[in-house]
PDB file of C-alpha atoms in Angstrom:
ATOM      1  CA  UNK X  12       4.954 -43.177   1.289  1.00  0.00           C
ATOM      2  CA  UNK X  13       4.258 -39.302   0.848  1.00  0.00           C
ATOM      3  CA  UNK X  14       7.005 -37.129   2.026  1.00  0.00           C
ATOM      4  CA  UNK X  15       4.310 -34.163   2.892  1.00  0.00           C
ATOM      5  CA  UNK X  16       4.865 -34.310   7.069  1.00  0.00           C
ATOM      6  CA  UNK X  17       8.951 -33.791   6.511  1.00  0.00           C
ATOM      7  CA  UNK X  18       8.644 -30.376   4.838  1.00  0.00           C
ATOM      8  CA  UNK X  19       5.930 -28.799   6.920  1.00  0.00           C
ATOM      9  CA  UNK X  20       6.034 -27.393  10.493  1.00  0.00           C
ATOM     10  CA  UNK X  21       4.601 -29.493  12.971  1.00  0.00           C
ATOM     11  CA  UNK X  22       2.004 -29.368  16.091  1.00  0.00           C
ATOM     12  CA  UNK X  23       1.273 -31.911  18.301  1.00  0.00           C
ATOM     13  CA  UNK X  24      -0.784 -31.125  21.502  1.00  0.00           C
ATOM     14  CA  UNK X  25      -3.347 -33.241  23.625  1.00  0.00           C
ATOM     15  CA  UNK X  26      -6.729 -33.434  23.799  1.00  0.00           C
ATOM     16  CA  UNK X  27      -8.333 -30.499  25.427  1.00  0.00           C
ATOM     17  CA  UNK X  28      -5.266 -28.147  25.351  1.00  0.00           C
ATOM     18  CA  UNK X  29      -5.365 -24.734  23.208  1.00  0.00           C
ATOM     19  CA  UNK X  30      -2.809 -24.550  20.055  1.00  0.00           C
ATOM     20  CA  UNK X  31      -1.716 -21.951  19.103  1.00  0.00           C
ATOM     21  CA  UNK X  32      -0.484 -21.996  14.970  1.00  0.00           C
ATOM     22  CA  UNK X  33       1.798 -18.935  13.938  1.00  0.00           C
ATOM     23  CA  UNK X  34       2.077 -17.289  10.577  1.00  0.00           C
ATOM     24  CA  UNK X  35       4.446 -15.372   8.729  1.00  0.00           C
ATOM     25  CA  UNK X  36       3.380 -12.752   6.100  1.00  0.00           C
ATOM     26  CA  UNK X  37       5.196 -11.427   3.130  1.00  0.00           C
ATOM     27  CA  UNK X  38       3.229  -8.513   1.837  1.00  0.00           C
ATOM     28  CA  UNK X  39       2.646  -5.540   4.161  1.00  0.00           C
ATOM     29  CA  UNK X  40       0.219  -4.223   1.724  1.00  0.00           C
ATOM     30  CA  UNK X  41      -2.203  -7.393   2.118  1.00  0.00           C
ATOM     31  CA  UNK X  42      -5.795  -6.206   3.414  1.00  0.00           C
ATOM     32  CA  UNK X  43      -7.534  -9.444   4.014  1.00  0.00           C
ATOM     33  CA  UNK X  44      -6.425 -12.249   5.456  1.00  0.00           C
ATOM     34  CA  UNK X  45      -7.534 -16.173   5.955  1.00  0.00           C
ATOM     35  CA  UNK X  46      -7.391 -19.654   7.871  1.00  0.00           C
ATOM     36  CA  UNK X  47      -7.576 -22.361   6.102  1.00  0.00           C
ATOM     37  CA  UNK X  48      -8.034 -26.096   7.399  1.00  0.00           C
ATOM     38  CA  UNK X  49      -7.314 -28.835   5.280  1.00  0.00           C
ATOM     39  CA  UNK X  50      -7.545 -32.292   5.964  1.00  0.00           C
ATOM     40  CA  UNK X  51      -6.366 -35.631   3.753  1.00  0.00           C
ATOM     41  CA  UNK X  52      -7.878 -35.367   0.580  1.00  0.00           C
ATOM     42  CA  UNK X  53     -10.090 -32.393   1.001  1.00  0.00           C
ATOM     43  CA  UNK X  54      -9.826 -29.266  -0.340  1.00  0.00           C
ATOM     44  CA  UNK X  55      -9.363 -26.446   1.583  1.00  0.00           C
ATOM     45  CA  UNK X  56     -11.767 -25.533   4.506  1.00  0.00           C
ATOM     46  CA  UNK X  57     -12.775 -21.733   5.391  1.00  0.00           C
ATOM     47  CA  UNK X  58     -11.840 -21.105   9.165  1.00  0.00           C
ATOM     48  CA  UNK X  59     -12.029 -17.393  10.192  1.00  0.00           C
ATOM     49  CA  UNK X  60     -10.613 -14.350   8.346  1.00  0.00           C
ATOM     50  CA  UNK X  61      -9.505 -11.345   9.837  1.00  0.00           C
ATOM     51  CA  UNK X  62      -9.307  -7.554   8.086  1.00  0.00           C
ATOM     52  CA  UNK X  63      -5.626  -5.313   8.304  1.00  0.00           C
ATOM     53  CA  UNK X  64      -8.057  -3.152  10.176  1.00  0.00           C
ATOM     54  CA  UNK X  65      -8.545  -5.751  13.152  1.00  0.00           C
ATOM     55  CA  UNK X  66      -5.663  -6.880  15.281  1.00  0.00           C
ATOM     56  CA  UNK X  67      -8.444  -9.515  16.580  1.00  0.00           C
ATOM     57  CA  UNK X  68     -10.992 -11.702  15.965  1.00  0.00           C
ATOM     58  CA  UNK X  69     -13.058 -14.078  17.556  1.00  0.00           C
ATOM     59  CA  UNK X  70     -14.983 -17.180  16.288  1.00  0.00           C
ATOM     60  CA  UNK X  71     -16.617 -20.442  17.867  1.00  0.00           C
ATOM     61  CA  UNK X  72     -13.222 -21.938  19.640  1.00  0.00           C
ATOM     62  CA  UNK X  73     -11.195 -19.519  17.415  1.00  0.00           C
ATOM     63  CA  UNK X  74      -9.299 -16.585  17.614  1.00  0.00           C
ATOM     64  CA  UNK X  75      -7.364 -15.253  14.959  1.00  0.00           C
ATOM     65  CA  UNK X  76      -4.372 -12.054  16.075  1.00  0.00           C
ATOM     66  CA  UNK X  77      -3.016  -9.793  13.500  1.00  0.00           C
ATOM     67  CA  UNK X  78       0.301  -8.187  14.175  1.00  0.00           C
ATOM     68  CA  UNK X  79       0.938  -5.804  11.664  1.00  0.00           C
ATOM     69  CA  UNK X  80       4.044  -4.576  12.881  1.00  0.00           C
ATOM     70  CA  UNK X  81       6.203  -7.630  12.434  1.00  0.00           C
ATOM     71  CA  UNK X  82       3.762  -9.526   9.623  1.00  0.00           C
ATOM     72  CA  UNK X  83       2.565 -11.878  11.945  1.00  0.00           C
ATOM     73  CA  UNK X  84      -1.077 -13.859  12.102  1.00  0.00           C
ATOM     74  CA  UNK X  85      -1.487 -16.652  14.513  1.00  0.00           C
ATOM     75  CA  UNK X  86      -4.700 -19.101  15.021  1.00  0.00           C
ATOM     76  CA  UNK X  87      -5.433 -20.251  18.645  1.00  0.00           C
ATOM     77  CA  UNK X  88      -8.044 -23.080  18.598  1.00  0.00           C
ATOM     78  CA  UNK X  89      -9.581 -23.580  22.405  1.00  0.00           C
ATOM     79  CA  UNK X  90      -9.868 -26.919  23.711  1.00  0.00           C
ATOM     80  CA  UNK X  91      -8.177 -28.860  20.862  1.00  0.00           C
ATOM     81  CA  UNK X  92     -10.143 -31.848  19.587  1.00  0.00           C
ATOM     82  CA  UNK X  93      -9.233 -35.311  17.607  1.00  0.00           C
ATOM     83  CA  UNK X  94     -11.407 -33.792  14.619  1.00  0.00           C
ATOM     84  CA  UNK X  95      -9.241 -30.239  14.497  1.00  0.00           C
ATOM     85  CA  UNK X  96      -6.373 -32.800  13.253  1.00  0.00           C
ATOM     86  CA  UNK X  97      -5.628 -31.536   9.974  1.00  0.00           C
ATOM     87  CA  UNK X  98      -3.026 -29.026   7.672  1.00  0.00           C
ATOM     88  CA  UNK X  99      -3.493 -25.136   8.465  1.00  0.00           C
ATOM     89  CA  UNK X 100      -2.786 -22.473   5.909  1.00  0.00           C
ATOM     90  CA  UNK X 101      -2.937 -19.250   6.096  1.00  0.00           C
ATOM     91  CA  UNK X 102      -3.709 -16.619   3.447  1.00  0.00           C
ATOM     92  CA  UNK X 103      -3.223 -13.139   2.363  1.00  0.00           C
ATOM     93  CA  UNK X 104      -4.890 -11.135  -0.214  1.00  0.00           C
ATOM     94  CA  UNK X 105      -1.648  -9.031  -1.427  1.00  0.00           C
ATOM     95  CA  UNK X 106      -3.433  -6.356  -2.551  1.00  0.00           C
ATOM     96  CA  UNK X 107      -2.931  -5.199  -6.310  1.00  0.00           C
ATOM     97  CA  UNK X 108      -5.985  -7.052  -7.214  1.00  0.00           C
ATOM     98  CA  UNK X 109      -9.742  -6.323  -6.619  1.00  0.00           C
ATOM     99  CA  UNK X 110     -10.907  -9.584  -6.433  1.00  0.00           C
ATOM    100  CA  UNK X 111      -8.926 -11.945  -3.936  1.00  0.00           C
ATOM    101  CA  UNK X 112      -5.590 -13.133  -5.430  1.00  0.00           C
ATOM    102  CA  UNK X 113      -4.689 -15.172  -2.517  1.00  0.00           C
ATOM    103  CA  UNK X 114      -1.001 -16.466  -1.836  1.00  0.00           C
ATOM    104  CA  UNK X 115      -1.040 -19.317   0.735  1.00  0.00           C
ATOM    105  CA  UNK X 116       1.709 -19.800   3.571  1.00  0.00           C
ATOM    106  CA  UNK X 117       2.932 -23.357   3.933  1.00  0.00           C
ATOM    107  CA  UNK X 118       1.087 -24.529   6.694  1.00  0.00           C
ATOM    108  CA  UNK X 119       1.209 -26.493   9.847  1.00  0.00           C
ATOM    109  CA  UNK X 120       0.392 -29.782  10.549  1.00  0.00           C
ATOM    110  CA  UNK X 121      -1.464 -30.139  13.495  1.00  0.00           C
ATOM    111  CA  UNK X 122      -1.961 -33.784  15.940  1.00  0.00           C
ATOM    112  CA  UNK X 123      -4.598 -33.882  18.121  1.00  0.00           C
ATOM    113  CA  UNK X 124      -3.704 -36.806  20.562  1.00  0.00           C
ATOM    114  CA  UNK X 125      -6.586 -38.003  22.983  1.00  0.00           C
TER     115      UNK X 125
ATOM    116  CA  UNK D  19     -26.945 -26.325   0.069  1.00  0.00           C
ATOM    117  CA  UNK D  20     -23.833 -27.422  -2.528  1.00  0.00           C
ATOM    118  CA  UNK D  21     -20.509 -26.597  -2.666  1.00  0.00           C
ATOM    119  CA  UNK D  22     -18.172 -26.468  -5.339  1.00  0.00           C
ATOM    120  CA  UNK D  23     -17.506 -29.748  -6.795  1.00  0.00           C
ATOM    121  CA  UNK D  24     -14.649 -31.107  -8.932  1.00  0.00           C
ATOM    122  CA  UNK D  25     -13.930 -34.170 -11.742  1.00  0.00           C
ATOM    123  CA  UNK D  26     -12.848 -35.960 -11.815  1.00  0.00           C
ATOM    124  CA  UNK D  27     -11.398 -36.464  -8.044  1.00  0.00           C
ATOM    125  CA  UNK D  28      -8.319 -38.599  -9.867  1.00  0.00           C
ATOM    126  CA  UNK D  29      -6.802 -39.126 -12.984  1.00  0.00           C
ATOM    127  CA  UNK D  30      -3.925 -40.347 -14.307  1.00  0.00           C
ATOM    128  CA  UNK D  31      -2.355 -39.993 -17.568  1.00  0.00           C
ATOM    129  CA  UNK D  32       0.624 -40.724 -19.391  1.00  0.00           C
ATOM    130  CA  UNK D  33       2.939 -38.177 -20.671  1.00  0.00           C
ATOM    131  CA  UNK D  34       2.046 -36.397 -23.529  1.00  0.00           C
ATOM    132  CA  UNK D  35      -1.337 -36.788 -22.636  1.00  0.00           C
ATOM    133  CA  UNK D  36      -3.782 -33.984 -22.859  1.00  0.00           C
ATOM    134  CA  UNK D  37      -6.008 -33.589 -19.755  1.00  0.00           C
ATOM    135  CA  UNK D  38      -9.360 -31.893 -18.372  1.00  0.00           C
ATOM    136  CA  UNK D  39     -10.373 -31.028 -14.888  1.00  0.00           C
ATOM    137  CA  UNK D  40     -13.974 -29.718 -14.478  1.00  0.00           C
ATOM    138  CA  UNK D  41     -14.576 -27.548 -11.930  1.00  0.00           C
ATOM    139  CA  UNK D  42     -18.873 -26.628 -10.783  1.00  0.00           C
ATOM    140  CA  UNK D  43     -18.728 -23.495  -8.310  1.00  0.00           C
ATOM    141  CA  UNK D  44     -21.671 -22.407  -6.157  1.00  0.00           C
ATOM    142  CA  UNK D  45     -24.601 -21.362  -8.138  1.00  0.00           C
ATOM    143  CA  UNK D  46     -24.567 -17.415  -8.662  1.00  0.00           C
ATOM    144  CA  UNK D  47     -20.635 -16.873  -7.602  1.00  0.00           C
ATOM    145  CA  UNK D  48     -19.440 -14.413  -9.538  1.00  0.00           C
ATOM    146  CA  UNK D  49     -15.963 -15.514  -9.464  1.00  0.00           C
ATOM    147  CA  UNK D  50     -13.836 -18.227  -9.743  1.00  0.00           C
ATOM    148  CA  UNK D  51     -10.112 -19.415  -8.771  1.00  0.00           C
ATOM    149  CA  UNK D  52      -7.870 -22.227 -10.224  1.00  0.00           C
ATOM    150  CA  UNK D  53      -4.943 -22.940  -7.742  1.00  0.00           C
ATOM    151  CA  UNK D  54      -2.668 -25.637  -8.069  1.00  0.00           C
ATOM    152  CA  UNK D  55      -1.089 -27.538  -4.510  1.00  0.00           C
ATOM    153  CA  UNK D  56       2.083 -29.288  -4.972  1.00  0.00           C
ATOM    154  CA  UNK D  57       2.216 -32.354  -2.132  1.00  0.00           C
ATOM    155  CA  UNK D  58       3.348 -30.887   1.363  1.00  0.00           C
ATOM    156  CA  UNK D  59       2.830 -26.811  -0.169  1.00  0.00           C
ATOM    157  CA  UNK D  60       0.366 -24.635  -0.050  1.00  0.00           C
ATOM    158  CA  UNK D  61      -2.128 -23.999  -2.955  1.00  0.00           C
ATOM    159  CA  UNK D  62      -0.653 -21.583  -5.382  1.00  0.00           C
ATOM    160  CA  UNK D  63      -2.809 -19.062  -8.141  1.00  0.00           C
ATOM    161  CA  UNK D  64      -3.341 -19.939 -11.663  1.00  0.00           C
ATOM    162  CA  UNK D  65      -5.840 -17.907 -13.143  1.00  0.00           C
ATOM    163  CA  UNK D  66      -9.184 -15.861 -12.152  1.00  0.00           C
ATOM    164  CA  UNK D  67     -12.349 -15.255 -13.512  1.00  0.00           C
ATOM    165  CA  UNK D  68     -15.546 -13.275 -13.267  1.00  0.00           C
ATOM    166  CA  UNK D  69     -18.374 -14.366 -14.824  1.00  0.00           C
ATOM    167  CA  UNK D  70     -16.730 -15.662 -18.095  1.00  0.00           C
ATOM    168  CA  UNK D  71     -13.763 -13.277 -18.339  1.00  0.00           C
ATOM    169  CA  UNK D  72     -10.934 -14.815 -17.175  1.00  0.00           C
ATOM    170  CA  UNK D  73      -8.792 -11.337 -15.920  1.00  0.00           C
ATOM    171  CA  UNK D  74      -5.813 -12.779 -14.810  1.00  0.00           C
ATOM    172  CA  UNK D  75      -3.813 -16.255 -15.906  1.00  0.00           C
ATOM    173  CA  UNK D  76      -0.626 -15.170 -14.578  1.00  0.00           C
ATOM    174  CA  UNK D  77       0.042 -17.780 -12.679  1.00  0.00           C
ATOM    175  CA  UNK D  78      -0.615 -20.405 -15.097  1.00  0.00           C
ATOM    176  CA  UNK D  79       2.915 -22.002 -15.332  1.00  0.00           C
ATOM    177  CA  UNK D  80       3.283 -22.612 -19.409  1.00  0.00           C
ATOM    178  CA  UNK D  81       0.933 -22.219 -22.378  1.00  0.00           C
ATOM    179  CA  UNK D  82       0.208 -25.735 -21.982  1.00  0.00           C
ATOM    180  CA  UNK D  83      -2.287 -24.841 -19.419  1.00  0.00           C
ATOM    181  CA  UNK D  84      -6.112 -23.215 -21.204  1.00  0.00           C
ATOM    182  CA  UNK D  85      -9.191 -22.294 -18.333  1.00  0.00           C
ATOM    183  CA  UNK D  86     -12.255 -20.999 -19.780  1.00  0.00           C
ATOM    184  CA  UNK D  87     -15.202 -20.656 -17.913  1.00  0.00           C
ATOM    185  CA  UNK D  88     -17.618 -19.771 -20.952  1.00  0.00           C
ATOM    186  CA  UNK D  89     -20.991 -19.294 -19.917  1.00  0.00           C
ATOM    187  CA  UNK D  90     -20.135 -17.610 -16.604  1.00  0.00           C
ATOM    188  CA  UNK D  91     -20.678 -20.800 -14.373  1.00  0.00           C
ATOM    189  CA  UNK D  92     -18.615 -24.104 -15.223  1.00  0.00           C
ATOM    190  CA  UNK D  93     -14.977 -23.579 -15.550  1.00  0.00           C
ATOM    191  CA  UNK D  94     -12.569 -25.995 -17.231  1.00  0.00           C
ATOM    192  CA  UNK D  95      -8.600 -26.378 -17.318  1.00  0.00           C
ATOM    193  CA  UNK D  96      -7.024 -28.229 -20.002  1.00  0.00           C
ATOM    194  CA  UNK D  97      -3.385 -29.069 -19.601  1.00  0.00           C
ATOM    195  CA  UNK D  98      -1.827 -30.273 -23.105  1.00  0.00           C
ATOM    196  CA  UNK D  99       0.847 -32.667 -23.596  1.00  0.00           C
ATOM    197  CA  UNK D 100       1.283 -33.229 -19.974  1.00  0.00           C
ATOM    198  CA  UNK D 101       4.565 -33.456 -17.631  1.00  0.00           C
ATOM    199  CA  UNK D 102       5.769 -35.257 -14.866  1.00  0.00           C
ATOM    200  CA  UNK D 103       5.448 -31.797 -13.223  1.00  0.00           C
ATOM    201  CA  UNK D 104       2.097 -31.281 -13.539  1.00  0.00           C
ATOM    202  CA  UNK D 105       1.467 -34.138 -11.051  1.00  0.00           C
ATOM    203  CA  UNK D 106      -0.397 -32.110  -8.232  1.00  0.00           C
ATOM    204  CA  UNK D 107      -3.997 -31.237  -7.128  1.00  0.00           C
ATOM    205  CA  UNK D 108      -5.495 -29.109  -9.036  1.00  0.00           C
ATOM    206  CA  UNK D 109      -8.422 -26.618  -6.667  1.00  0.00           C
ATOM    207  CA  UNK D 110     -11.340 -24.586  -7.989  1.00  0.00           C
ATOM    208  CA  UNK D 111     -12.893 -21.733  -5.698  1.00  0.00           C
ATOM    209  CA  UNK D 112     -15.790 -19.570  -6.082  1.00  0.00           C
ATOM    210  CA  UNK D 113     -17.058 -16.601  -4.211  1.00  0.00           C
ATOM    211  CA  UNK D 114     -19.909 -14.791  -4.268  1.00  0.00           C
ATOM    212  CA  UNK D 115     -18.907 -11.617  -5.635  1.00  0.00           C
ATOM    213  CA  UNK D 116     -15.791 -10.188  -7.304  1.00  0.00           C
ATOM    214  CA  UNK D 117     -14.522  -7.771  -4.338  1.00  0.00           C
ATOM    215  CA  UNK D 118     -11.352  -9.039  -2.520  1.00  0.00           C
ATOM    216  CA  UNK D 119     -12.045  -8.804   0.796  1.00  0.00           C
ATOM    217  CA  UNK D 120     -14.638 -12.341   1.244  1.00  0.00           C
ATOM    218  CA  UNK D 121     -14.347 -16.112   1.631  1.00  0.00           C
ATOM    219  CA  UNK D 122     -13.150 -18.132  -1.319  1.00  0.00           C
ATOM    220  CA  UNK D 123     -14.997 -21.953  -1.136  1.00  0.00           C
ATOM    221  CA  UNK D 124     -12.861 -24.392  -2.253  1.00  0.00           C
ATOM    222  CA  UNK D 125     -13.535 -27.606  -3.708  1.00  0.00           C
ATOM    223  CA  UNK D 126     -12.447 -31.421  -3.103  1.00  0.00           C
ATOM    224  CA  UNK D 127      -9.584 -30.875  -5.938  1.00  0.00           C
ATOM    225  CA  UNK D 128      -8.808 -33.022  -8.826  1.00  0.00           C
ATOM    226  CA  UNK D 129      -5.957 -35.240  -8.090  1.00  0.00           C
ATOM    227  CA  UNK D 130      -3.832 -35.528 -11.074  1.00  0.00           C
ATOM    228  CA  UNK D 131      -0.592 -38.115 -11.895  1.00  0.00           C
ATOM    229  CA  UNK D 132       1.788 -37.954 -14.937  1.00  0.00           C
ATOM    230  CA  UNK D 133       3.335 -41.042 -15.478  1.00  0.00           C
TER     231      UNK D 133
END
């Protein structure tokens, strides 16, 4: 079988709880930065972004936090569901470029039991 | 309305092989992204275009791998005389314009196996 859940970080929460999924940035000249969900077989799936001139920002059941100081990003989903279930990536736009050169974390995988 | 859309969603060829993944953005996106995703990593950057100038391939990994996107819209990469190590999924994304700082749309991916 694939080997793609022994390499990855891992998240496994119940039904109805918040999760929060952390992420580690390399570039402290990226400006723009993204979560991605992807599930089995799909390609990537826009979440929420967040500017390096936010520390926060809010969507429906999402909230992404920006800590610039230590290169941190994090991704709290409220009241987890069975359908959040999926890999989460986050992205930075390093700079250097004009038009979006993203570089990807690793991502998390995240269980949703009910 | 539609989103970016790949083929095919699989293929498999045999070493040596060339191949060609088509990639459709969303109609009017200025410019478009080839990443590659090696099982259990994240996506990484090939090559970028706007409109039908491809301005940066430096993340193509050999000169086995061609994009061109000529009329501005479609975009296809051609990998020649395929490896084992080229097994991965292969992901397009478009967005609207060509400024950094706004959502890339990704499509399904093209699923590709070198035997």
């Amino acid at each position: 079988g694939e080997s793609v859940g022994l390499h990855l970080p891992t998240l496994s929460v119940q039904e109805g709880d918040n999760s929060i999924i952390n992420c580690a940035y390399s570039n402290s000249a990226s400006d723009y930065f993204i979560w991605y969900k992807q599930e089995s077989g799909k390609g990537p799936q826009f979440i929420i972004d967040i500017r390096s001139n936010m520390d926060k920002r809010q969507g429906q059941r999402v909230t992404v936090l920006l800590n610039k100081t230590v290169k941190h990003l994090s991704l709290q989903i409220a009241a987890t569901q069975p359908g959040d279930s999926a890999v989460y990536f986050c992205a930075e736009n390093a700079g250097g470029t004009s038009y979006g050169k993203l570089t990807f974390g690793q991502g998390t995988i995240l269980t949703v039991h009910p | 309305g539609a989103g970016v859309s790949q083929s095919p969603r699989y293929k498999v060829a045999k070493r040596g092989q060339d191949v060609a993944l088509r990639c459709d953005p969303i109609s009017g996106h200025v410019s478009l992204f080839w990443y590659q995703q090696a099982l259990g990593q994240g996506p990484e950057f090939l090559t970028y275009f706007q409109n039908e100038a491809q301005l940066d391939k430096s993340g193509l990994p050999s000169d086995r791998f061609f994009a061109e996107r000529p009329e501005g819209s479609v975009s296809t990469l051609k990998i020649q005389r395929t490896q084992q190590e080229d097994s991965a999924v292969y992901l397009c994304a478009s967005s609207l314009w060509d400024r950094g700082l706004e959502t890339q749309y990704f499509g399904p991916g093209t699923r590709l196996l070198v035997l």
